[in-house]
PDB file of C-alpha atoms in Angstrom:
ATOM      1  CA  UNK P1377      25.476  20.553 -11.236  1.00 86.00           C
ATOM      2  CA  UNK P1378      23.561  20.778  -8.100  1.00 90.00           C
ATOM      3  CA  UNK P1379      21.659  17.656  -6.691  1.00 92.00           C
ATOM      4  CA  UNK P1380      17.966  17.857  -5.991  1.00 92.00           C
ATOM      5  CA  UNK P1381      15.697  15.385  -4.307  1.00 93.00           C
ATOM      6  CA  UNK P1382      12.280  14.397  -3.553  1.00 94.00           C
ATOM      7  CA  UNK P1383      10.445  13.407  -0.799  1.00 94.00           C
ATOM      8  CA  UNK P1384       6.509  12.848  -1.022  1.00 93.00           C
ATOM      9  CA  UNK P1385       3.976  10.528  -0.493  1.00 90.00           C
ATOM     10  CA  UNK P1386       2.093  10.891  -3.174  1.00 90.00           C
ATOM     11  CA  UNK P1387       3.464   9.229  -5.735  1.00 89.00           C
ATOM     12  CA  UNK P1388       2.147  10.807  -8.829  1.00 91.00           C
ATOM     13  CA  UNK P1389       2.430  14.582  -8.247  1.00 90.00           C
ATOM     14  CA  UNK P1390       6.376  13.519  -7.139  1.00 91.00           C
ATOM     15  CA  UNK P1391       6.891  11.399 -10.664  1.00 91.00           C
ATOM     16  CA  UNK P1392       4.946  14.352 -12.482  1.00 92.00           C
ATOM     17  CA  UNK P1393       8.061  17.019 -10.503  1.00 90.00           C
ATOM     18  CA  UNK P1394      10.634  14.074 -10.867  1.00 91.00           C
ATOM     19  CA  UNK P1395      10.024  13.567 -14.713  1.00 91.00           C
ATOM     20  CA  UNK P1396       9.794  17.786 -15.325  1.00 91.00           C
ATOM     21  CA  UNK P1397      13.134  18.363 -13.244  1.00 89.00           C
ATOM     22  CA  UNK P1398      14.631  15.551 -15.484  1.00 89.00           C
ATOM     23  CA  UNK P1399      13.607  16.804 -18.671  1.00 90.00           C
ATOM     24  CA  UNK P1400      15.289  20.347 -17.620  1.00 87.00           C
ATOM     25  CA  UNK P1401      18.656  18.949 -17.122  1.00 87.00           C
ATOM     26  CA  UNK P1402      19.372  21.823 -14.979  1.00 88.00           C
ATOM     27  CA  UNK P1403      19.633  19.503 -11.555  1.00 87.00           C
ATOM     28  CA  UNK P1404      21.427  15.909 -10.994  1.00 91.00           C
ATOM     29  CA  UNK P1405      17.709  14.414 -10.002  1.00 92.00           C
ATOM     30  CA  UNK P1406      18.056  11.515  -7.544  1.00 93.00           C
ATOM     31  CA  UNK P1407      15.272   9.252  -6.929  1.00 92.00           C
ATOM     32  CA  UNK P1408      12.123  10.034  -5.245  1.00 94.00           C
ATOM     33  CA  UNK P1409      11.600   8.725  -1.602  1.00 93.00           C
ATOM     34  CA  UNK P1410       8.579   7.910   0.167  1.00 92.00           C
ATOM     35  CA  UNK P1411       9.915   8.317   4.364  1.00 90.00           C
ATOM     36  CA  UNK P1412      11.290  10.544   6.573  1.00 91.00           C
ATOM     37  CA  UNK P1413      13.189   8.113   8.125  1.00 91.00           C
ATOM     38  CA  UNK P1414      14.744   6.907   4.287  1.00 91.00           C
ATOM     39  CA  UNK P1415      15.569  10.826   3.645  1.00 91.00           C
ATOM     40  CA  UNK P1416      17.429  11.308   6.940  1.00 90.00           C
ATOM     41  CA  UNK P1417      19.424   7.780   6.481  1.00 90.00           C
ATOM     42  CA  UNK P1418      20.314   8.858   3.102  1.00 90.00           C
ATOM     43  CA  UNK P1419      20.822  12.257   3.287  1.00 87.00           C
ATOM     44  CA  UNK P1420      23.722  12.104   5.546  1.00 81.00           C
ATOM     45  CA  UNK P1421      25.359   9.515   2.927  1.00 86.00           C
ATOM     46  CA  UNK P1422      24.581  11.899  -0.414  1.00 86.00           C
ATOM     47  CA  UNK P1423      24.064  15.308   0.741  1.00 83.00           C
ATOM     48  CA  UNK P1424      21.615  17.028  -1.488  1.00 88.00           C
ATOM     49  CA  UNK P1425      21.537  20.515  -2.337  1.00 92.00           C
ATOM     50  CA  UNK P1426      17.754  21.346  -2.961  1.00 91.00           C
ATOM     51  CA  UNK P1427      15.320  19.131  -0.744  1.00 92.00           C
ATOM     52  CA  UNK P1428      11.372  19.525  -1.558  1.00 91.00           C
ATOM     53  CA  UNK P1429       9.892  17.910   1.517  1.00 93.00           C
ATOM     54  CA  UNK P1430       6.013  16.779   1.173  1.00 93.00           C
ATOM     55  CA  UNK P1431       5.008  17.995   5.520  1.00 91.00           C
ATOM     56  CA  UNK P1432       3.096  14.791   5.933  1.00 89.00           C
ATOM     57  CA  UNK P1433       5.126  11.807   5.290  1.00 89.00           C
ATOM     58  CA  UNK P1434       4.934   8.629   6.788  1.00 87.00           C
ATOM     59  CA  UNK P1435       7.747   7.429   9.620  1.00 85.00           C
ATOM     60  CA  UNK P1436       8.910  11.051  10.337  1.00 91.00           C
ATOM     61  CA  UNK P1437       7.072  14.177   8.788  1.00 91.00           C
ATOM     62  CA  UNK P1438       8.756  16.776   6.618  1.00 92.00           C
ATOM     63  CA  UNK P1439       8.907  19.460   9.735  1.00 93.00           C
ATOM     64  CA  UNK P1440      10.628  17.331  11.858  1.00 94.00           C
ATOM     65  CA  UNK P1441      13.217  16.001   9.421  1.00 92.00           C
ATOM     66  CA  UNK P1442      13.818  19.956   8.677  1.00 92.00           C
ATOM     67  CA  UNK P1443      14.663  20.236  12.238  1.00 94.00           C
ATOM     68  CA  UNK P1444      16.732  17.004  12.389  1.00 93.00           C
ATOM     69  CA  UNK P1445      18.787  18.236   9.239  1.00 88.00           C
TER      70      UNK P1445
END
């Protein structure tokens, strides 16, 4: 099953995509961060396989952690 992840700062619009990709059961959903920096420290602990990266996050944007990934 492939692992799919989260990464906005607004937190309703990512619970509303968190709860739908649940209720699918077609991804292993992990929990929804808030950061840049949090996605990057993570991410090279428990690769992910599908990333959905809100552009303007706090710490590090989505762009640059793209390029840093």
């Amino acid at each position: 099953m492939k692992t799919f992840r989260i990464v906005s700062a607004d937190r309703m619009e990512a619970e509303a995509l968190y709860t739908a990709l649940v209720r699918k059961k077609q991804f292993r959903v992990l929990p929804v961060l808030r950061d840049g920096r949090e996605l990057l420290e993570r991410y090279m602990e428990e690769r992910t396989d599908v990333l959905l990266i809100d552009l303007e996050l706090p710490g590090i944007d989505g762009l640059e952690v793209c390029r840093r990934i």
